[in-house]
Short mmCIF file of C-alpha atoms in Angstrom, two decimals:
data_model
loop_
_atom_site.label_atom_id
_atom_site.label_comp_id
_atom_site.label_asym_id
_atom_site.label_seq_id
_atom_site.Cartn_x
_atom_site.Cartn_y
_atom_site.Cartn_z
CA MET A 133 0.07 0.11 0.05
CA SER A 134 1.73 3.29 -1.32
CA GLN A 135 2.48 6.08 1.28
CA SER A 136 0.30 8.04 -0.45
CA HIS A 137 -2.79 5.75 0.05
CA ILE A 138 -2.24 5.36 3.79
CA ASN A 139 -1.95 9.53 4.22
CA SER A 140 -5.25 9.35 2.32
CA LYS A 141 -6.73 6.71 4.49
CA ARG A 142 -5.86 9.28 7.70
CA ILE A 143 -7.26 12.30 6.12
CA ALA A 144 -10.78 10.83 5.31
CA LYS A 145 -11.02 9.64 8.91
CA ASN A 146 -9.89 12.29 10.66
CA SER A 147 -11.91 14.57 8.27
CA PHE A 148 -15.17 12.70 9.28
CA VAL A 149 -14.13 12.39 13.07
CA LEU A 150 -13.82 16.36 13.17
CA TYR A 151 -16.78 16.85 10.81
CA LEU A 152 -18.77 15.00 13.04
CA ARG A 153 -17.08 16.79 16.18
CA MET A 154 -18.15 20.20 14.64
CA LEU A 155 -21.46 19.14 13.51
CA PHE A 156 -22.10 18.25 17.28
CA GLN A 157 -20.24 21.14 18.66
CA MET A 158 -22.24 24.05 16.51
CA PHE A 159 -25.55 23.55 17.47
CA VAL A 160 -24.74 22.85 21.03
CA PHE A 161 -22.78 26.30 21.38
CA LEU A 162 -25.67 28.21 19.04
CA TYR A 163 -27.96 26.71 21.94
CA THR A 164 -25.24 27.62 24.42
CA SER A 165 -25.23 31.36 23.54
CA ARG A 166 -29.05 31.38 23.58
CA VAL A 167 -29.14 30.44 26.83
CA VAL A 168 -26.76 32.73 27.68
CA VAL A 169 -28.02 35.75 26.61
CA LYS A 170 -31.42 34.61 27.99
CA MET A 171 -29.77 34.27 31.38
CA LEU A 172 -27.58 37.17 31.34
CA GLY A 173 -29.28 39.67 29.53
CA ILE A 174 -28.24 41.86 26.70
CA GLU A 175 -26.35 44.46 28.70
CA ASN A 176 -24.49 41.95 30.97
CA TYR A 177 -23.77 39.93 28.19
CA GLY A 178 -22.36 42.49 26.26
CA ILE A 179 -20.14 43.67 29.45
CA TYR A 180 -18.96 39.91 29.19
CA ASP A 181 -18.12 39.84 25.43
CA VAL A 182 -15.86 43.10 25.67
CA VAL A 183 -14.13 42.15 29.07
CA ALA A 184 -13.16 38.41 27.17
CA SER A 185 -12.28 40.76 24.13
CA PHE A 186 -9.79 42.58 25.90
CA VAL A 187 -8.33 39.57 27.48
CA VAL A 188 -7.70 38.47 23.81
CA MET A 189 -6.22 41.36 22.42
CA LEU A 190 -4.03 41.05 25.84
CA SER A 191 -2.59 38.06 24.51
CA PHE A 192 -1.89 39.51 20.63
CA LEU A 193 1.13 37.19 20.13
CA ASN A 194 -0.90 33.88 21.36
CA ASN A 195 -1.64 33.20 17.66
CA SER A 196 1.61 34.23 16.65
CA LEU A 197 2.93 31.61 18.91
CA THR A 198 0.16 28.93 18.31
CA ALA A 199 0.83 28.67 14.59
CA CYS A 200 4.53 28.56 15.69
CA SER A 201 4.20 25.64 17.69
CA GLN A 202 2.14 23.90 15.45
CA ARG A 203 4.33 24.79 12.28
CA PHE A 204 7.72 23.63 13.97
CA ILE A 205 6.26 20.62 15.91
CA THR A 206 4.64 18.81 12.62
CA TYR A 207 7.75 20.01 10.49
CA ALA A 208 10.09 18.08 13.24
CA LEU A 209 7.49 15.01 13.01
CA GLY A 210 8.09 15.03 8.76
CA LYS A 211 11.92 15.25 9.09
CA ARG A 212 11.91 12.17 11.72
CA ASP A 213 14.50 13.66 13.84
CA GLU A 214 13.55 12.25 17.17
CA GLN A 215 16.16 14.55 19.02
CA TYR A 216 14.88 17.73 16.93
CA LEU A 217 11.29 17.20 17.63
CA GLN A 218 12.67 16.78 21.33
CA ASP A 219 14.14 20.30 21.26
CA VAL A 220 11.09 21.69 19.26
CA TYR A 221 8.49 20.33 22.01
CA SER A 222 10.88 21.96 25.25
CA ALA A 223 11.70 25.17 22.89
CA SER A 224 7.82 25.69 22.71
CA ILE A 225 6.55 25.16 26.18
CA MET A 226 9.19 27.45 27.22
CA ILE A 227 8.33 30.26 25.06
CA HIS A 228 4.70 29.80 26.08
CA LEU A 229 5.39 29.81 29.68
CA MET A 230 7.14 33.33 29.18
CA MET A 231 4.52 34.41 27.13
CA VAL A 232 2.25 33.84 30.42
CA LEU A 233 3.79 35.97 32.60
CA LEU A 234 4.12 38.49 29.62
CA VAL A 235 0.08 38.39 29.37
CA PHE A 236 -0.01 38.11 33.24
CA LEU A 237 1.72 41.68 34.09
CA PHE A 238 -0.12 43.30 30.80
CA GLY A 239 -2.98 42.18 32.63
CA GLU A 240 -2.94 43.39 36.07
CA THR A 241 -1.26 46.52 34.77
CA ILE A 242 -2.88 47.67 31.34
CA GLY A 243 -5.93 45.56 31.60
CA LEU A 244 -6.77 46.36 35.06
CA TRP A 245 -6.35 50.00 33.83
CA TYR A 246 -8.71 50.10 31.03
CA VAL A 247 -11.25 48.11 33.09
CA MET A 248 -11.82 50.48 35.36
CA GLU A 249 -10.95 54.26 33.37
CA VAL A 250 -11.97 53.51 29.87
CA MET A 251 -14.83 50.38 29.85
CA VAL A 252 -18.18 51.84 29.97
CA TYR A 253 -20.27 49.81 32.02
CA PRO A 254 -23.17 51.16 34.83
CA PRO A 255 -20.92 52.11 37.88
CA GLU A 256 -23.10 49.83 40.00
CA LYS A 257 -21.38 46.80 38.36
CA PHE A 258 -17.88 47.55 39.11
CA TRP A 259 -17.09 44.71 40.91
CA GLU A 260 -19.15 42.29 38.93
CA VAL A 261 -16.96 43.41 36.04
CA MET A 262 -13.80 42.71 37.94
CA MET A 263 -14.52 39.47 38.72
CA VAL A 264 -15.38 38.82 35.37
CA TYR A 265 -11.84 40.29 34.24
CA GLN A 266 -10.16 38.22 36.48
CA CYS A 267 -11.74 34.95 35.85
CA SER A 268 -11.68 35.77 31.66
CA LEU A 269 -8.09 36.43 32.44
CA PHE A 270 -6.98 33.53 34.19
CA SER A 271 -8.90 31.12 31.39
CA GLY A 272 -6.36 32.98 28.74
CA LEU A 273 -3.55 32.11 30.59
CA LEU A 274 -4.58 28.57 30.86
CA LEU A 275 -5.23 28.51 27.10
CA ILE A 276 -1.53 29.85 26.44
CA ILE A 277 0.10 27.28 28.10
CA SER A 278 -2.28 24.34 26.53
CA ILE A 279 -0.72 25.07 23.18
CA PRO A 280 1.98 23.38 23.08
CA TYR A 281 -0.14 20.27 23.93
CA ASN A 282 -2.73 20.94 21.59
CA ALA A 283 -0.18 21.23 18.62
CA THR A 284 1.49 18.04 19.38
CA ILE A 285 -1.67 16.39 19.36
CA ILE A 286 -2.69 17.53 15.79
CA ALA A 287 1.12 17.36 14.51
CA TYR A 288 0.47 13.73 15.62
CA GLU A 289 -2.47 13.11 13.84
CA ARG A 290 -3.97 12.23 17.25
CA LEU A 291 -7.35 13.73 15.94
CA ASN A 292 -9.57 11.57 17.69
CA VAL A 293 -8.67 12.69 20.36
CA PHE A 294 -8.17 16.37 19.86
CA ALA A 295 -12.46 16.19 19.01
CA LEU A 296 -13.07 14.38 22.21
CA ILE A 297 -11.28 16.43 24.63
CA THR A 298 -12.96 19.60 22.57
CA VAL A 299 -16.56 17.91 22.48
CA ALA A 300 -15.98 17.39 26.63
CA ASP A 301 -15.20 20.86 26.51
CA THR A 302 -18.56 21.88 24.37
CA VAL A 303 -20.34 19.87 26.85
CA MET A 304 -18.95 21.65 30.15
CA LYS A 305 -19.86 24.89 28.72
CA LEU A 306 -23.50 23.55 27.79
CA LEU A 307 -23.38 22.88 31.36
CA VAL A 308 -22.58 25.67 32.47
CA ALA A 309 -25.01 27.70 30.77
CA SER A 310 -28.00 25.45 32.24
CA ALA A 311 -26.59 25.96 35.56
CA LEU A 312 -27.42 30.05 35.54
CA TYR A 313 -31.35 28.54 35.61
CA PHE A 314 -30.19 28.19 39.30
CA ILE A 315 -28.50 31.14 40.34
CA THR A 316 -30.22 34.37 41.21
CA ILE A 317 -29.87 36.77 38.53
CA GLU A 318 -27.27 39.63 40.74
CA TRP A 319 -24.80 36.32 40.72
CA ARG A 320 -24.91 35.05 37.00
CA LEU A 321 -22.34 36.85 35.59
CA VAL A 322 -19.79 36.30 38.19
CA SER A 323 -21.03 32.68 38.84
CA TYR A 324 -20.43 32.84 34.90
CA GLY A 325 -17.51 34.23 34.91
CA ILE A 326 -16.34 31.54 37.55
CA MET A 327 -17.35 28.21 36.14
CA LEU A 328 -16.03 29.16 32.45
CA ALA A 329 -12.59 29.59 34.34
CA ALA A 330 -12.86 26.20 35.67
CA VAL A 331 -13.63 24.29 31.95
CA ALA A 332 -10.91 26.30 31.22
CA LEU A 333 -8.76 24.47 34.03
CA ILE A 334 -10.18 21.06 33.89
CA THR A 335 -9.49 20.97 29.63
CA ARG A 336 -5.85 22.42 30.12
CA LEU A 337 -5.33 19.23 32.58
CA SER A 338 -6.91 17.20 30.07
CA TYR A 339 -4.15 17.85 26.94
CA SER A 340 -0.96 17.72 29.59
CA ILE A 341 -2.45 14.22 31.19
CA TYR A 342 -2.93 12.77 27.71
CA CYS A 343 0.61 14.32 26.09
CA LYS A 344 2.68 12.59 28.97
CA ARG A 345 0.58 8.92 28.78
CA ALA A 346 0.81 9.05 24.72
CA PHE A 347 4.04 10.24 24.14
CA PRO A 348 6.46 9.13 26.79
CA SER A 349 9.79 10.02 24.81
CA LEU A 350 8.69 14.00 25.03
CA HIS A 351 9.50 15.45 28.02
CA PHE A 352 9.90 19.20 28.88
CA THR A 353 13.54 20.15 30.09
CA PHE A 354 14.74 23.72 30.74
CA LYS A 355 18.29 22.98 28.42
CA ASN A 356 16.95 24.65 25.63
CA ASN A 357 18.46 24.88 21.76
CA PRO A 358 18.72 28.20 21.25
CA THR A 359 19.20 27.77 17.91
CA ILE A 360 15.77 26.45 17.91
CA ILE A 361 14.23 28.92 20.38
CA ARG A 362 16.02 31.76 18.31
CA GLU A 363 14.17 30.14 14.71
CA MET A 364 10.66 29.86 16.81
CA ILE A 365 10.75 33.79 17.59
CA SER A 366 11.67 35.08 14.51
CA PHE A 367 9.09 32.92 13.33
CA SER A 368 6.92 34.38 15.74
CA GLY A 369 8.03 37.91 14.88
CA TRP A 370 6.89 38.03 11.63
CA SER A 371 3.71 36.34 12.53
CA THR A 372 2.62 39.14 14.87
CA LEU A 373 2.22 41.54 12.48
CA GLY A 374 -0.68 39.69 10.57
CA ASN A 375 -2.12 38.26 14.14
CA THR A 376 -1.96 41.84 15.54
CA SER A 377 -3.88 43.23 12.74
CA ILE A 378 -6.14 40.31 13.13
CA ALA A 379 -6.77 40.86 16.68
CA MET A 380 -7.21 44.71 16.53
CA ASN A 381 -9.98 44.02 13.71
CA THR A 382 -11.62 41.72 15.37
CA GLN A 383 -11.38 41.97 19.25
CA GLY A 384 -9.88 45.60 18.99
CA LEU A 385 -13.13 46.65 17.02
CA ASN A 386 -15.30 45.43 20.31
CA LEU A 387 -13.35 48.34 22.50
CA VAL A 388 -14.33 50.88 19.32
CA LEU A 389 -18.04 49.85 19.35
CA ASN A 390 -17.82 49.52 23.21
CA TYR A 391 -16.53 53.05 23.21
CA PHE A 392 -19.05 55.37 21.20
CA PHE A 393 -22.18 53.27 21.60
CA GLY A 394 -22.44 50.89 24.95
CA PRO A 395 -22.79 47.26 25.93
CA ALA A 396 -25.79 46.78 23.63
CA LEU A 397 -23.73 46.94 19.85
CA ASN A 398 -21.04 44.42 21.71
CA ALA A 399 -24.25 42.11 22.32
CA ALA A 400 -25.18 42.31 18.48
CA ARG A 401 -21.88 42.05 17.25
CA GLY A 402 -21.49 38.99 20.02
CA LEU A 403 -23.51 37.43 18.67
CA ALA A 404 -22.84 37.42 15.28
CA PHE A 405 -19.36 36.64 16.02
CA GLN A 406 -20.66 33.54 17.94
CA ILE A 407 -22.41 32.42 14.28
CA GLN A 408 -19.08 33.27 12.33
CA MET A 409 -17.13 31.52 14.83
CA ALA A 410 -19.76 28.40 14.11
CA VAL A 411 -19.38 28.34 10.12
CA SER A 412 -15.65 29.37 10.56
CA GLN A 413 -14.38 26.70 12.89
CA PHE A 414 -16.79 24.33 10.63
CA ILE A 415 -14.33 24.77 8.06
CA ALA A 416 -11.11 24.76 9.82
CA SER A 417 -12.45 21.05 11.45
CA PHE A 418 -12.41 19.96 7.78
CA GLN A 419 -9.02 22.02 7.10
CA MET A 420 -7.28 20.79 10.46
CA ALA A 421 -7.30 16.81 9.18
CA ILE A 422 -4.66 18.09 5.97
CA ASN A 423 -2.90 20.80 7.46
CA PRO A 424 -0.38 18.65 8.93
CA GLN A 425 -0.27 16.69 5.73
CA ILE A 426 0.81 19.76 4.07
CA THR A 427 3.35 20.66 6.61
CA LYS A 428 4.69 16.87 6.84
CA THR A 429 4.92 16.90 2.91
CA TYR A 430 7.01 20.12 2.48
CA ALA A 431 9.47 18.69 4.81
CA LEU A 432 9.83 15.51 3.13
CA GLY A 433 10.68 17.68 -0.06
CA ASP A 434 7.49 16.49 -1.72
CA ILE A 435 6.44 19.68 -3.33
CA SER A 436 4.14 18.62 -5.98
CA THR A 437 1.92 16.75 -3.00
CA THR A 438 2.13 19.92 -1.01
CA ASN A 439 0.99 22.01 -3.63
CA MET A 440 -2.04 19.57 -4.32
CA LEU A 441 -3.10 19.60 -1.53
CA VAL A 442 -3.35 22.99 -0.86
CA LEU A 443 -5.26 23.49 -3.69
CA ARG A 444 -7.98 20.95 -2.59
CA SER A 445 -8.14 22.31 0.47
CA SER A 446 -9.27 25.90 -0.55
CA ARG A 447 -11.70 24.55 -3.07
CA LEU A 448 -13.28 21.99 -1.13
CA SER A 449 -13.73 24.59 2.17
CA PHE A 450 -15.01 27.08 -0.43
CA MET A 451 -18.19 24.56 -1.32
CA LEU A 452 -18.19 23.73 1.94
CA ILE A 453 -18.87 27.08 3.69
CA LEU A 454 -20.99 28.29 0.03
CA LEU A 455 -23.52 26.00 1.42
CA MET A 456 -23.92 27.02 4.92
CA VAL A 457 -23.55 30.46 4.18
CA VAL A 458 -25.86 31.28 1.35
CA PRO A 459 -28.89 29.92 3.32
CA LEU A 460 -27.75 32.02 6.27
CA LEU A 461 -26.87 35.46 4.00
CA VAL A 462 -30.48 35.37 2.43
CA GLU A 463 -32.61 34.27 5.80
CA ALA A 464 -30.83 36.13 8.24
CA PRO A 465 -33.54 37.91 10.08
CA VAL A 466 -35.59 34.69 10.33
CA VAL A 467 -32.05 32.38 11.93
CA LEU A 468 -31.51 35.15 14.47
CA GLN A 469 -35.47 35.44 15.57
CA VAL A 470 -35.59 31.58 15.67
CA TRP A 471 -32.16 31.49 17.84
CA LEU A 472 -32.93 34.44 19.74
CA ASP A 473 -35.67 35.56 21.88
CA ARG A 474 -34.48 39.16 21.44
CA VAL A 475 -32.69 40.03 18.35
CA PRO A 476 -30.18 43.34 19.13
CA GLU A 477 -30.57 45.88 16.86
CA HIS A 478 -28.17 45.68 13.71
CA SER A 479 -27.18 41.81 14.26
CA VAL A 480 -28.62 40.93 10.85
CA SER A 481 -26.17 43.57 9.36
CA ILE A 482 -23.30 42.33 11.03
CA VAL A 483 -24.01 38.89 10.62
CA ARG A 484 -24.08 39.12 6.93
CA LEU A 485 -20.72 41.00 6.50
CA LEU A 486 -18.89 38.52 9.26
CA LEU A 487 -19.96 35.64 6.78
CA LEU A 488 -18.80 37.34 3.67
CA VAL A 489 -14.97 37.44 5.68
CA SER A 490 -15.42 33.82 6.65
CA MET A 491 -15.84 33.10 2.83
CA VAL A 492 -12.36 34.42 2.21
CA ASP A 493 -10.79 33.37 5.17
CA ALA A 494 -12.09 29.66 3.67
CA VAL A 495 -9.85 30.08 0.63
CA ALA A 496 -7.22 31.89 2.03
CA ASN A 497 -6.11 29.55 5.17
CA PRO A 498 -4.71 26.48 3.32
CA ILE A 499 -2.07 28.93 1.59
CA MET A 500 -1.14 30.57 5.16
CA VAL A 501 -0.15 27.17 6.42
CA ALA A 502 1.64 26.21 2.96
CA ALA A 503 3.59 30.00 3.16
CA ALA A 504 3.99 28.81 7.54
CA ALA A 505 5.34 25.21 6.24
CA THR A 506 8.16 27.02 4.52
CA GLY A 507 9.23 29.13 7.32
CA ARG A 508 9.88 32.05 5.39
CA VAL A 509 6.38 34.32 6.42
CA LYS A 510 8.17 37.53 6.50
CA LYS A 511 6.50 38.67 2.90
CA TYR A 512 3.14 36.96 3.33
CA HIS A 513 2.54 38.75 6.91
CA ILE A 514 4.09 42.00 5.52
CA CYS A 515 1.18 42.09 2.96
CA VAL A 516 -1.82 40.35 5.17
CA GLY A 517 -0.96 42.40 7.91
CA GLY A 518 -0.18 45.49 6.36
CA THR A 519 -3.41 45.78 4.25
#
């Protein structure tokens, strides 16, 4: 049996597993959002969305480091060099630990200043906002340190395990939303933040425990290869330009909307963003099954197969997202009315705009994976981030 046939079977199997996972997540995700909006109310939901967005803004380097870890670990597997893989794994964890410290320092200085001096919310909610902010910051730090383990699972193409952990995470968030029914209204916002932080901790431990048991040859050590660390930081540095622009364009927009229009419009955009994320993650799940093969074939020097995988991924992604987006574009008012008890003003227009963005992203993402596989991302990010 040829290697290409084995890889095709693996891609098909992983795609099917991730497809089922995403179908489940998408429906639960949308139902959870409906429950949370109903239980918290438009204003509280808008407050939580702004706080969460600001935490993401603080960790603007995080997306760069995520792409870096996935690229280098997958590339090391493609090279089939055990020592190089071990060095990359340790370097990745070390870099993310430094990132956790940096985000914590920013969060407890610049972040607190923003919440107390700039963010718009009713004065009587100050204590609630501060509690939710600290919980969101804690969750964000856990997400950062989970990335090397997450990247390792994806690189080894253990996507059934990845699907299982993410489905468990989704179910726990559904239980959190359901628990709001039993909490008095004045405690719901704070309780929601605390319970989501607990879910983030459980998910983080799940990734770590699985990696330690499934990949015993990989272990973290403080003795790192400085050459690899420099390569990874250089790669992340150029990726930061593109990812900072993305953070400003998505999460940063939330801060601007809050400053000029208040929490109500944040709620409208937050709900529209939930729909965009559900659609985008559906496509990302399909692409996740192909992405490791793009990097591994490049590492082996099989450029023709790399090109074929990139083109196939782009075409199929666009076809899949088109089937989802066209009905949503046409029937957005009906979908929102069925989904939500109260539809915030301007939600329909924002949903349509964000869905069009998702269509473009679906075609572009496989090209970015191929660019990252080469390790030469300077020109790519200058074009994307600059635009």
